[in-house]
Structures are given as C-alpha cells and as structure tokens.
Coordinates of N, CA and C in Angstrom, one line a residue:
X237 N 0.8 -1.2 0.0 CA 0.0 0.0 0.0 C 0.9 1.2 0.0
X238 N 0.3 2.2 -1.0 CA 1.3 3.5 -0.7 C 0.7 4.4 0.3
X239 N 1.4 4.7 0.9 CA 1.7 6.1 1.9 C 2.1 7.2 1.9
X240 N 1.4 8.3 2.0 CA 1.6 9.5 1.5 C 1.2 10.4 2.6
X241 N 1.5 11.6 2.9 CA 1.4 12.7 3.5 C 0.5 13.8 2.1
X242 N -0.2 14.4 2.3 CA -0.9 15.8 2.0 C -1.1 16.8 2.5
X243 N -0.2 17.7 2.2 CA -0.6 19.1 3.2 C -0.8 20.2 2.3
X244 N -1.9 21.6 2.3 CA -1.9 22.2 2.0 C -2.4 23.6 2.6
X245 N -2.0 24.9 1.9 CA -2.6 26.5 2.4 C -1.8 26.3 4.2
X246 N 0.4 25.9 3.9 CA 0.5 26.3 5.4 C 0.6 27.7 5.4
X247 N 0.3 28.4 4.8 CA 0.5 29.8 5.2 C 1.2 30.3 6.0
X248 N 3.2 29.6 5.6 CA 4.2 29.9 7.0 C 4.2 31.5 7.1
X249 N 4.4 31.8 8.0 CA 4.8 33.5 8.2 C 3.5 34.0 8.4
X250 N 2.0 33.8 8.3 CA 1.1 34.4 8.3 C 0.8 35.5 9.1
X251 N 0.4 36.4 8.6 CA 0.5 37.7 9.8 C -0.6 38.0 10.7
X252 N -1.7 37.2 10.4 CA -2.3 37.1 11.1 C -3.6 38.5 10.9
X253 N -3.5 38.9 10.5 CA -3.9 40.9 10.7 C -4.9 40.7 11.7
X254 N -6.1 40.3 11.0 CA -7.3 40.4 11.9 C -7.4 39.9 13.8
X255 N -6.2 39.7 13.9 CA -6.1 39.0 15.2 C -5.4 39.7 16.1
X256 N -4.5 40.8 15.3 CA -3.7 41.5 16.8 C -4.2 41.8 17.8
X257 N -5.3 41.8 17.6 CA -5.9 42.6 18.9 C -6.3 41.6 20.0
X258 N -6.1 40.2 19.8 CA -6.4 39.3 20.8 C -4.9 39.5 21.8
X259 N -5.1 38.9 22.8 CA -3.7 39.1 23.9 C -2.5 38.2 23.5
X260 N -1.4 39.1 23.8 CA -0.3 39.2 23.1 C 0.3 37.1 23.2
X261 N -0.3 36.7 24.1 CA 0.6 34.9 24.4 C -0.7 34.5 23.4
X262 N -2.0 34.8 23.1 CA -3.0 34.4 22.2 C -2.2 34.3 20.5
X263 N -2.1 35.5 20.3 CA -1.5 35.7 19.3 C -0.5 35.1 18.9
X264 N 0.5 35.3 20.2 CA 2.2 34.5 19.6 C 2.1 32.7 19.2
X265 N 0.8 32.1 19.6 CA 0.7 30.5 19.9 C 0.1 30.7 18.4
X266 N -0.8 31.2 17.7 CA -1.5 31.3 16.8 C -0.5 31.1 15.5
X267 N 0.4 32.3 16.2 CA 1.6 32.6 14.8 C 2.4 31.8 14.5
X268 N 3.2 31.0 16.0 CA 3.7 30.1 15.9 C 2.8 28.8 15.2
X269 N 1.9 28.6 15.4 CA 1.5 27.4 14.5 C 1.1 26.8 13.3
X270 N 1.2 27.6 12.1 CA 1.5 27.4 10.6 C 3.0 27.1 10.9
X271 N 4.2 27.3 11.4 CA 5.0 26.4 11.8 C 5.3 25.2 12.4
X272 N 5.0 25.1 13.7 CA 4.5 23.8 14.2 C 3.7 23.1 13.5
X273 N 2.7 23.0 13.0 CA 1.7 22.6 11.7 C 3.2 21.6 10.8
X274 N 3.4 22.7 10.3 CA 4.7 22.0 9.6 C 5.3 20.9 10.2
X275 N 5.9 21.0 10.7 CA 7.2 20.5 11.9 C 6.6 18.8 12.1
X276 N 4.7 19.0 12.7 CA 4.3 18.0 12.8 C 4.1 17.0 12.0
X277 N 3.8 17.7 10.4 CA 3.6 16.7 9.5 C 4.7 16.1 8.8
X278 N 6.1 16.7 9.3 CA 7.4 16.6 8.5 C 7.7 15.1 9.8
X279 N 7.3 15.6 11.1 CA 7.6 14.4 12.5 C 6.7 13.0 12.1
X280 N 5.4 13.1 11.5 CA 4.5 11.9 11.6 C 4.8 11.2 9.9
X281 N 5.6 12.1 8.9 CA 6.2 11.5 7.6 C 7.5 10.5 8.0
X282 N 8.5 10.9 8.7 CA 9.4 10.7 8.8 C 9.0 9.1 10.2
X283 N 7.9 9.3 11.1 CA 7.8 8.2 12.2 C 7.1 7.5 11.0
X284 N 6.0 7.4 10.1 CA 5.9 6.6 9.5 C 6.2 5.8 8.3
X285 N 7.9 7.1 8.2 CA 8.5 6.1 6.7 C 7.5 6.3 4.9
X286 N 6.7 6.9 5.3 CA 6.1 7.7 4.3 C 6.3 7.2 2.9
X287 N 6.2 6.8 1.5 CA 7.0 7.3 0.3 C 6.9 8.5 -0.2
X288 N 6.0 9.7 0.1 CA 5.9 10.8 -0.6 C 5.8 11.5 0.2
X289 N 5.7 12.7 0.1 CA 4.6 14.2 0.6 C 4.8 15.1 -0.9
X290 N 3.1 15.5 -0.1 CA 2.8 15.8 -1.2 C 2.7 17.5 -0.5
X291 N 3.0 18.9 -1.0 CA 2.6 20.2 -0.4 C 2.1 20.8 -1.8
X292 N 0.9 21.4 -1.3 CA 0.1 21.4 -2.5 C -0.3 23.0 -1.9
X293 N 0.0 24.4 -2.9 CA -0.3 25.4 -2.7 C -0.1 26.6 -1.3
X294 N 0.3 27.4 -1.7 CA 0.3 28.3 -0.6 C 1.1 27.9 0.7
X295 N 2.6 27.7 0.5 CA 3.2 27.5 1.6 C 3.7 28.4 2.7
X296 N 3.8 29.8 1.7 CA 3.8 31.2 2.0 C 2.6 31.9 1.9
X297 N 2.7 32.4 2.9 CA 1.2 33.7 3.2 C 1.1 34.2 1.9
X298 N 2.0 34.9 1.0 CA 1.9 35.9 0.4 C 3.2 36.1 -0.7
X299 N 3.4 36.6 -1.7 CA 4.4 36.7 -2.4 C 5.6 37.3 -1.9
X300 N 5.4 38.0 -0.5 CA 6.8 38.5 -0.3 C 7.1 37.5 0.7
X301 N 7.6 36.5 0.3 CA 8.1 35.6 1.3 C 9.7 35.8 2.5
X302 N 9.0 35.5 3.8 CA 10.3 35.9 4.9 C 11.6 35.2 4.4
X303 N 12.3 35.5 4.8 CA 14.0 34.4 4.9 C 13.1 33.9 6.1
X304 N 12.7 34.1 6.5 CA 12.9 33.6 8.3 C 11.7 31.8 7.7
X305 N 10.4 32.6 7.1 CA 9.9 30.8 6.6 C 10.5 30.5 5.6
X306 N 11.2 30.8 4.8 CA 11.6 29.6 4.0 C 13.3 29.0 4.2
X307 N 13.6 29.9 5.5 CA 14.9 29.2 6.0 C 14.2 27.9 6.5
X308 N 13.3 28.3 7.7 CA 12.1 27.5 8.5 C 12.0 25.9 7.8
X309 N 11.3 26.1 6.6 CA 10.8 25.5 5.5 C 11.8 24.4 4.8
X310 N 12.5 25.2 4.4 CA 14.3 24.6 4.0 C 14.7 23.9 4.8
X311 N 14.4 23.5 6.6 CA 15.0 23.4 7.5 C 14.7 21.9 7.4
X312 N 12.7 21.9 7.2 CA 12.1 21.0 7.5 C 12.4 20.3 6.3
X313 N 12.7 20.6 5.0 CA 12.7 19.6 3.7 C 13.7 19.2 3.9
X314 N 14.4 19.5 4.5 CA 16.2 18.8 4.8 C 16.1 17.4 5.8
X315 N 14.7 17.9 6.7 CA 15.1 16.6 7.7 C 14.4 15.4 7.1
X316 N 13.4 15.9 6.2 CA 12.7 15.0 5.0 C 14.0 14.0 4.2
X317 N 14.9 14.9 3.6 CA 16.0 14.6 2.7 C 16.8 13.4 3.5
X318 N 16.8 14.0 4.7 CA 17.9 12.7 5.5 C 17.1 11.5 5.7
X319 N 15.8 11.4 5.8 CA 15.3 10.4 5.4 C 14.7 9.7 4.5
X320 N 15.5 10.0 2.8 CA 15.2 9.9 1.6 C 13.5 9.7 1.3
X321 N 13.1 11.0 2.2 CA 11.3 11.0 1.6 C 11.1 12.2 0.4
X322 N 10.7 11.9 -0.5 CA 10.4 13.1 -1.8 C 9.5 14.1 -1.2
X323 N 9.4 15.1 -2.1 CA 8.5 16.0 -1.1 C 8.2 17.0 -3.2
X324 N 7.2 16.9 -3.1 CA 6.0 17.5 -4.3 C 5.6 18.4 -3.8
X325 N 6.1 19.5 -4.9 CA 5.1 21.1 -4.3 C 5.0 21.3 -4.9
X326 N 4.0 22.4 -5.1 CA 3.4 23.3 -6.2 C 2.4 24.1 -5.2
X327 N 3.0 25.5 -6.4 CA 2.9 27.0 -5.3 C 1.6 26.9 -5.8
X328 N 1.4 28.2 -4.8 CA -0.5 28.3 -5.2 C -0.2 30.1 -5.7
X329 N -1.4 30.6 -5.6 CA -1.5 32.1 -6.0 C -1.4 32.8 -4.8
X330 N -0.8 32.7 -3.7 CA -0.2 33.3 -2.4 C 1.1 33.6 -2.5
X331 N 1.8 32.4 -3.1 CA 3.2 32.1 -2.9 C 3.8 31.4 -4.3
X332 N 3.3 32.5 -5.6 CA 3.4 31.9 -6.8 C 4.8 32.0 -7.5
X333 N 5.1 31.5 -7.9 CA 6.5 31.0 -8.5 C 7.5 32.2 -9.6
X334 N 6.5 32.8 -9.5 CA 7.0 34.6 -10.9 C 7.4 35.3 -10.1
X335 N 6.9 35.4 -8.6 CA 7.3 36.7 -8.0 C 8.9 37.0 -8.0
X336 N 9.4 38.1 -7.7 CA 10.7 38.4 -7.6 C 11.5 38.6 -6.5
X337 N 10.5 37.9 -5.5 CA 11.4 37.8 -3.7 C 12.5 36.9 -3.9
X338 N 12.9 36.5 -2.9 CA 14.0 36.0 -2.7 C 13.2 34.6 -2.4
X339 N 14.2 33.5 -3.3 CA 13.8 32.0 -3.1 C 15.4 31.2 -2.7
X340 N 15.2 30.6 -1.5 CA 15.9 29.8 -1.3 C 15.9 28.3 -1.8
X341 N 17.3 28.5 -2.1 CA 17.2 27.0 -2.6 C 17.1 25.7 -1.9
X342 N 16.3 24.7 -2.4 CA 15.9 23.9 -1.6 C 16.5 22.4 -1.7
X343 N 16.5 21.3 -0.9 CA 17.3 19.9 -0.8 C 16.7 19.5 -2.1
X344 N 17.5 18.2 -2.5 CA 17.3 17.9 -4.0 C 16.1 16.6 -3.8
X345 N 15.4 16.5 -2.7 CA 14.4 15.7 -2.6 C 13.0 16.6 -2.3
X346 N 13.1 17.8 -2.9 CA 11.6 19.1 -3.4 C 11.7 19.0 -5.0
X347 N 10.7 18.4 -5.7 CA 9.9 18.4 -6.4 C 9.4 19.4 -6.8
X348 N 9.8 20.7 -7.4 CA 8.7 21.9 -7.7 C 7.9 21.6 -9.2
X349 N 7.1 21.5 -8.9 CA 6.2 21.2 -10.6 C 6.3 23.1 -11.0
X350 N 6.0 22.9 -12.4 CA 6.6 24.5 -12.8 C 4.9 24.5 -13.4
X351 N 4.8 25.6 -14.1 CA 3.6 26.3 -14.7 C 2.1 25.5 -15.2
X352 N 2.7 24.5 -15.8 CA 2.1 23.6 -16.3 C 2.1 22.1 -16.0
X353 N 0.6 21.5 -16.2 CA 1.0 20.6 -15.2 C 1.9 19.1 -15.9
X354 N 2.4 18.8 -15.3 CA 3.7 17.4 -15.5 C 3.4 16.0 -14.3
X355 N 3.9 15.4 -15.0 CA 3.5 14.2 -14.2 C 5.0 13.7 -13.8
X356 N 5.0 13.3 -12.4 CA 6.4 12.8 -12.1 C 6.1 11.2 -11.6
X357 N 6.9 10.6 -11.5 CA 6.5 8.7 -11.5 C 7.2 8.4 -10.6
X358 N 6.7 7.5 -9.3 CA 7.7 7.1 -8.3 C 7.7 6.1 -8.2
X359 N 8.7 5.4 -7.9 CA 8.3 4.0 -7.3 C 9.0 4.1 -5.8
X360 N 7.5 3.6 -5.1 CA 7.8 3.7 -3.5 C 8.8 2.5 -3.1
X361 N 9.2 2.2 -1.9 CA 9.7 1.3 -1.2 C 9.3 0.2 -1.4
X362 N 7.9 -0.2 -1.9 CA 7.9 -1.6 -2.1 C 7.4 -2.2 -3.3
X363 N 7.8 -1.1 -4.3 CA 8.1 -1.3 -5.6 C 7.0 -1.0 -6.4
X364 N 6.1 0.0 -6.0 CA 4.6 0.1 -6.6 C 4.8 1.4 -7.0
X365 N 4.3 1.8 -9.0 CA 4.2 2.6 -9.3 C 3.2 3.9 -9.2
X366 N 3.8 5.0 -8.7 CA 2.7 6.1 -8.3 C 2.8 7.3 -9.4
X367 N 1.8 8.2 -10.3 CA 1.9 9.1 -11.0 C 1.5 10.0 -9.7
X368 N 2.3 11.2 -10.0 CA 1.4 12.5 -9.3 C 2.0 13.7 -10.5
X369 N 0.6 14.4 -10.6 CA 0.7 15.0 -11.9 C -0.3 16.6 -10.7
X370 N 0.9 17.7 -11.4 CA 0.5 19.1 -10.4 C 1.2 20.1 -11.3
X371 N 0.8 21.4 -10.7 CA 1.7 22.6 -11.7 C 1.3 23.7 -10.8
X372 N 1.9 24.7 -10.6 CA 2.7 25.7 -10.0 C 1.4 26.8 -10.5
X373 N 1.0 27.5 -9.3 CA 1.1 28.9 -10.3 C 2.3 29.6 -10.7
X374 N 2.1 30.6 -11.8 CA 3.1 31.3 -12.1 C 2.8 32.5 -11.8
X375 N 1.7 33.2 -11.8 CA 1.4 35.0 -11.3 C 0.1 34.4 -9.8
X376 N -0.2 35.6 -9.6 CA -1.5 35.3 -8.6 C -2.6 35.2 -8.6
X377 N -2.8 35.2 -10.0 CA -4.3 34.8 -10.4 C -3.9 34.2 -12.0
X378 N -4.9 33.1 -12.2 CA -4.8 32.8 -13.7 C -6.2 32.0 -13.9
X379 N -6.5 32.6 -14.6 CA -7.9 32.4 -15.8 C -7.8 31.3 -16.6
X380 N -7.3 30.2 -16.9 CA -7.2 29.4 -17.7 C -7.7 28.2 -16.7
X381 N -8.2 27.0 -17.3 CA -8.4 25.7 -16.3 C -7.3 24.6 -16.3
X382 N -6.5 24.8 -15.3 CA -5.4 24.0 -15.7 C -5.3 22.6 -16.1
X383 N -6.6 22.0 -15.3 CA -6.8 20.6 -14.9 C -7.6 20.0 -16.7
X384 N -7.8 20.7 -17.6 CA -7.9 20.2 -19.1 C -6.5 19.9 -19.5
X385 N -5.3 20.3 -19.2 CA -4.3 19.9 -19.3 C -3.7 18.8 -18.4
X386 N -4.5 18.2 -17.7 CA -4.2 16.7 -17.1 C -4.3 15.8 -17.7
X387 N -3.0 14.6 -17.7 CA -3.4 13.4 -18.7 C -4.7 12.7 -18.5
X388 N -5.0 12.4 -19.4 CA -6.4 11.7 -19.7 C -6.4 10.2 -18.8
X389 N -5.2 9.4 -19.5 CA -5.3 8.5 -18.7 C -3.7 7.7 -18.7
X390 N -3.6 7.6 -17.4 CA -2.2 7.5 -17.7 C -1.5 5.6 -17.2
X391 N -3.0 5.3 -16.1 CA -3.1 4.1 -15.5 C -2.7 2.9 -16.5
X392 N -2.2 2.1 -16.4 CA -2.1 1.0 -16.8 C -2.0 0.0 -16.0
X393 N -2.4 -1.5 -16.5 CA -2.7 -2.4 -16.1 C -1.2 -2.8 -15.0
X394 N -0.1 -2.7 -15.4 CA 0.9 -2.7 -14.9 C 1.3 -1.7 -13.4
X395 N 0.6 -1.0 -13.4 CA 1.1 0.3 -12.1 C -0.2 0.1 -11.4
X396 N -0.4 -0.2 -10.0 CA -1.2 -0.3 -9.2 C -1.7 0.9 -8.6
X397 N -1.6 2.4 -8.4 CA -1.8 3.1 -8.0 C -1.4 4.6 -8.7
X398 N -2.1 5.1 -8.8 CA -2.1 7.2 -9.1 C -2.2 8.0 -8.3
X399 N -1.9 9.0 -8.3 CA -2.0 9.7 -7.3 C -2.1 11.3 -7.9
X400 N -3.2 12.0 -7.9 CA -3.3 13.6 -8.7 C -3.3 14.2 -7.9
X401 N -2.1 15.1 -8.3 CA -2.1 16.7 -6.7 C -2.9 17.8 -8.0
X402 N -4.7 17.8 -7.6 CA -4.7 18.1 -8.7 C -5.4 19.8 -7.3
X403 N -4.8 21.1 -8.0 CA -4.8 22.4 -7.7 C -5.1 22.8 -8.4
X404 N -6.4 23.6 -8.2 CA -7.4 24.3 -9.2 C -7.9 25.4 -8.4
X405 N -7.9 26.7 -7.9 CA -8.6 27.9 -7.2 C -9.6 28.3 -8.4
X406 N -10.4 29.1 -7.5 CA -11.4 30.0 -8.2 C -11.9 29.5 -9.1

C-alpha cells in the first residue's frame, strides 16, 4: 500500500492581521503554529517512513516571502531529505512562483512542478508505481483551467496506484 502525506494552504509567516488585537501569548501561539503545523507533518512523515509528501499550494502567506519561513521550511525539507522521503510542491497564488522575492534553494528531494502541469512517476519502497501530476502557479491569479491539461489517462494495467495533486482555485 502506498503512503503519503498531503498538506496544504500552510500559510508559513502568516501575519495574522485580523487577530492583533487578541492578547499578546494568544497571538504568539496562533503565529507560531503554521510552523509547528509544519514540523508535525514533516515528524509523523518521517515516524511513518512515508513514500511521498505531497505540499500542495500556498506555503507562503503571500508573495513577499520571509527568509525567516523559507529558511524555517528549508530546515524541515532537509530533515525529510535525510530520510530519503520526496516532497512534491506546487505554489498556489499566495506564494506563486514569478514573484521576484527571494527564493531559497531547496534539498534535492523538493519536487517543484513548474507552470504547467507534468506528471512525475515514483516508485515507493515496495516497488509500486505512483503518477502524481501538479503545476505551480506562475502570477496570482490565472484564468485558464489547468486541470484540461491533465493526462487523460495515464493508468495502466501494470502500475497499481495514481495519485493527482490536482490544484485548481477559483
């Protein structure tokens, strides 16, 4: 059986706006947890030996992404990497892939699907073929339906399992 993680919209760094006004240890637990959030799913991938994760959209609040989350972020796909788990992303329109902030480079076991969607093929730990087919935004809004550009059919009698990170907003 394959095993996978799915996480999506962590919104690292989120500022929270509408909340300042709750008391200050309210707020700090709040902020702190689109991190923790993280941390936990990167702790229960890694205790269960996982073959994938999958991060699907909006990992960043917003296009101006901190050093501070995607050092954070970088931190957590590295402890993924030491335990040869792949990790599939694809930005959403928060945290879309055109912007001109500063992108840290990431372990060579992140996956970025780019504009359009592509299909990548794994074979997990116990030998079973998985497709996961995703794509990136590229600006922060886009009008086209990406998911007509998904393979039609890609199963075969030979691969026991698919898997579609399929991201579609609005």
């Amino acid at each position: 059986m394959v095993q996978f993680i799915h996480g999506a919209d962590l919104h690292l760094d989120s500022p929270f706006i509408g909340l300042k006004s709750m008391p200050e240890f309210v707020w700090q637990a709040i902020y702190r947890s689109t991190f923790e959030s993280l941390s936990q799913l990167v702790n229960v991938a890694i205790e269960k030996k996982v073959d994938f994760v999958c991060l699907v959209g909006d990992i960043y609040d917003s296009d101006d992404r901190s050093v501070k989350a995607q050092a954070f972020f970088r931190n957590e796909m590295e402890r993924l990497n030491e335990k040869e788990i792949p990790v599939y992303l694809s930005h959403g329109n928060h945290d879309y892939i055109g912007n001109q902030g500063l992108h840290l480079e990431m372990p060579k076991n992140v996956i970025i699907f780019g504009e359009n969607p592509e299909t990548y093929w794994v074979t997990t730990k116990k030998n079973e073929k998985v497709a996961i087919t995703g794509f990136s935004y590229m600006k922060r809004w886009i009008k086209e339906r990406k998911i007509k550009d998904y393979p039609k059919k890609i199963m075969k009698r030979t691969f026991k399992s698919v898997c579609f990170m399929v991201f579609q907003k609005g």
